[in-house]
Amino acid sequence: MIVKTFKKVDEKIYKEKLDNGLEVYLYKTDKTKNFYITISVKYGARITKYKVGNRVVDVIPGSAHFLEHKVMALSENKEISKRINELGSLANAWTSYYGTNYNIFGSINLIENLKLLLDIFYNTNITEKAVNEEKGIIGEEIDMYKDQIDSLIYSKLFDNLFNKTYCKHTVVGEREDIEKITADSLNQIYKDYYVPNNTFIVVTGNFDIDEVMTTIKEYMNNIKVKPKELPKRIKEREKENVNIPYEEIKKDMENTRVKYAIKMKKNIFGIKDDNILKDYLGIIFSNNFSATSELFERYKDNDIILGMSYGINIVDDHLIIVINALTNDGNKFIESIKEDIKKLKITEEEFERKKKKYLKSYILDFDNIEDIEYLISLSLMMDNKIDYNEYDELVNLNYKEAQRIIKLINYDNTSIIRTIK
Amino acid sequence: MEYKKITNDNYTLHLINTNRFKSMNIVVFLTKKFNKDDIKYGNLLCKNMVYTSKKYNTKNKMATIGEELYGSNVSASFGITGKTESYVFSLDFLNPKYTDNIYLEKSIDFLCEILFNPNIKDNKFDSNYFNITKKETISNIKSLKDKPNLYARNEYSKLMYKGTETSYSTIPTLEEVEEITEESLYKEYTKLFNGEYKIDIAVYGEIESDIESIINKKFKNIKGNNNHLDIYINHKYNDEVIEKVDSLPFNQSKLYIGYRLKDLTSHEINHVLRVYNTILGTMNDSILFNIVREENSLCYSIGSYYSKYNPSLTIYAGINKVNYEKTVELIKECVTSMKDKKVLERLFNSAKKTINTYLNNYYDDLTSQINLYYQREFESLEDIELLREKINEVTIDEVIKLNDKISLSTIYLLKGDN
């Protein structure tokens, strides 16, 4: 077992990779009475097509999320469900573009909870009847998200920004997508991706590290799952230009929502680590578009916005920067932002001040066992590694590099989406 | 964790010394008897106080000082709890051991600047920022119809709790906000520290011995009272069942069903009801989840919650409008099944263990810990371990007996018309 330490906060992670490829990450703390156990697979909604051996599979949008529902099918696994309840534990699951996470939060008998979670993960049996019954539930979930206007137009924006890439579809898919999903299609994905060398376990809380490690090894020895050749994700070739540069969505809403996005290749910045690139851009855009900026103050004073925020996203080879506005005058905002976004600036003093907020956020990540688990799982799903040196990297972010990055930003390739009454 | 309470003439200081978290928090609670005429000021006053101050007299400067203090943040909120209303001002900042000791006093100064030095000139709030925040407030009111969950819950509360404090939300009417001026808002501000409110100050984190004197120095000029405040509402429910359907252009419909609770004992409201609610609507395998979602595929989200200050039990679900009648009938059957000993026996022990897990969360949640000490100023509350003990003593028969005091009161549907 390897021990790794996060700088500054002196928090430790115990890590081991089993013979079958499964990775285990353990974070022990005596500051809590609860524990959090998760098992994650690096398979999420961004896989729209893949090849395994000679077989090419087109994935129906919404499949990763649908599969999550059917793996975590407690109402169909009565015995497991009964036992989880008897232990007073809470079981849940989530799906993102990058991966799928199954979790149990509890306080009694960690070892039994761990075995139950492994049972859920490895004893999946998806039937056509169960898939059809689940369509009503997921349909309601899709409708719920569609009623959340910000989530709806965010999805539409990414659909417009890209020509073929995965984020043209939402993680949950559309009702017409899920109608096409069958037990066979889900079982195929399960067999291809839910394999030990594509999976990792994270346990956080107060527990005996050796006991947990031994339990996982024994369980794996008993079920004898072997590593398999991992499918190769087939990425669609994405065009450089945005797909749709402007769209209005008719919604009878009080305020206008506008999202102004720019799309560019991320390699123009020459920074290999996506997270460091996002840190620099986060500082730059925070300085120009958050409440500390002169522009925010001016937009507020001139009644251009009610609220404004920004987002930095990396989608495969592309960088997407989004400025979100809540406004009473969409036209005025669009006219203003088109010019103002090209005037990015930051002083050395501002740069150092912005870094302080990032350092606070890093330190506070270690206060809660669920946050720590999320930090580990997200890093493994998105980057395939955990960055134990993040504190030093944040400290070492430098002003000159930020200035260089500002000069390289390409403002020409834009997509705008807005609501109209 | 060590707790110390110091009662002064003007405020009560709660010192909660713990190294559980890497942050520190100072929360100032201002509490008084609910008055519906105060609602119009609540959110607008909070917004004005945290938007700018005399020293940080632009939004820009206010945000910048927070960043200079390693992301120190002051939030303000106005709320209604039972028969009381309260303003809560909460400062959070990084434990100075990760930065520098000077940040402790500097962060407290930041909070005090917001509390005691608002952006006032000639006895009125700065007009520019007042107008900006007023516009934001008006926009929030007008956009309520764009938020289906909040809209439905507010409309449900108006029906369910008619005639009591709980029927009011903290969102005022447009007319009420239009009436407010820079002067009238300032007049409301002057009431905060002039003796009208009971004031509680909670300090949470790794506390040094000099914190008491620092707080005393910074808050020496405030005036509060120590008057007794009742929090429990004696709701005289009608026996009729009210049903109402509204429509808005959403995809999903929101259903709220309210049950009145009559004459519950302290044990029933604090212990038995918690077990009842867990079995019915919050645990993994709850009756509502199993019957309405899993067996009948009628919804994605369903659950229940209760109000102890205005005794009631509420069930909520996001459904398709065509399933309204069927869902209501199933929910009624779920509540009826709470009388069935066999059903309860299957879930009873699990529910208690689930509650034990929830109770453990108290130790991982600083807001819950601070709020417990604050709430004890108004009601007798057991500490978490005693509460656990009492809940574990609840019997199935007590849960069954609770059904005699529960009856259907309100059915509200916000129909999604898309």
PDB file of C-alpha atoms in Angstrom, chain B residues 160 239 258-262 403 405-410:
ATOM      1  CA  MET B 160     -52.139  24.730   4.796  1.00  0.00           C
ATOM      2  CA  ASP B 239     -61.540  19.908   9.965  1.00  0.00           C
ATOM      3  CA  GLY B 258     -50.547  18.367   4.098  1.00  0.00           C
ATOM      4  CA  TYR B 259     -51.653  16.471   7.185  1.00  0.00           C
ATOM      5  CA  ARG B 260     -52.558  18.329  10.369  1.00  0.00           C
ATOM      6  CA  LEU B 261     -51.206  17.050  13.675  1.00  0.00           C
ATOM      7  CA  LYS B 262     -53.327  17.675  16.748  1.00  0.00           C
ATOM      8  CA  ASN B 403     -52.145   8.080  13.453  1.00  0.00           C
ATOM      9  CA  LYS B 405     -53.716  12.561  15.787  1.00  0.00           C
ATOM     10  CA  ILE B 406     -53.029  12.863  12.068  1.00  0.00           C
ATOM     11  CA  SER B 407     -55.627  13.925   9.534  1.00  0.00           C
ATOM     12  CA  LEU B 408     -55.659  15.116   5.939  1.00  0.00           C
ATOM     13  CA  SER B 409     -55.881  18.880   5.585  1.00  0.00           C
ATOM     14  CA  THR B 410     -54.659  20.176   2.232  1.00  0.00           C
TER      15      THR B 410
END
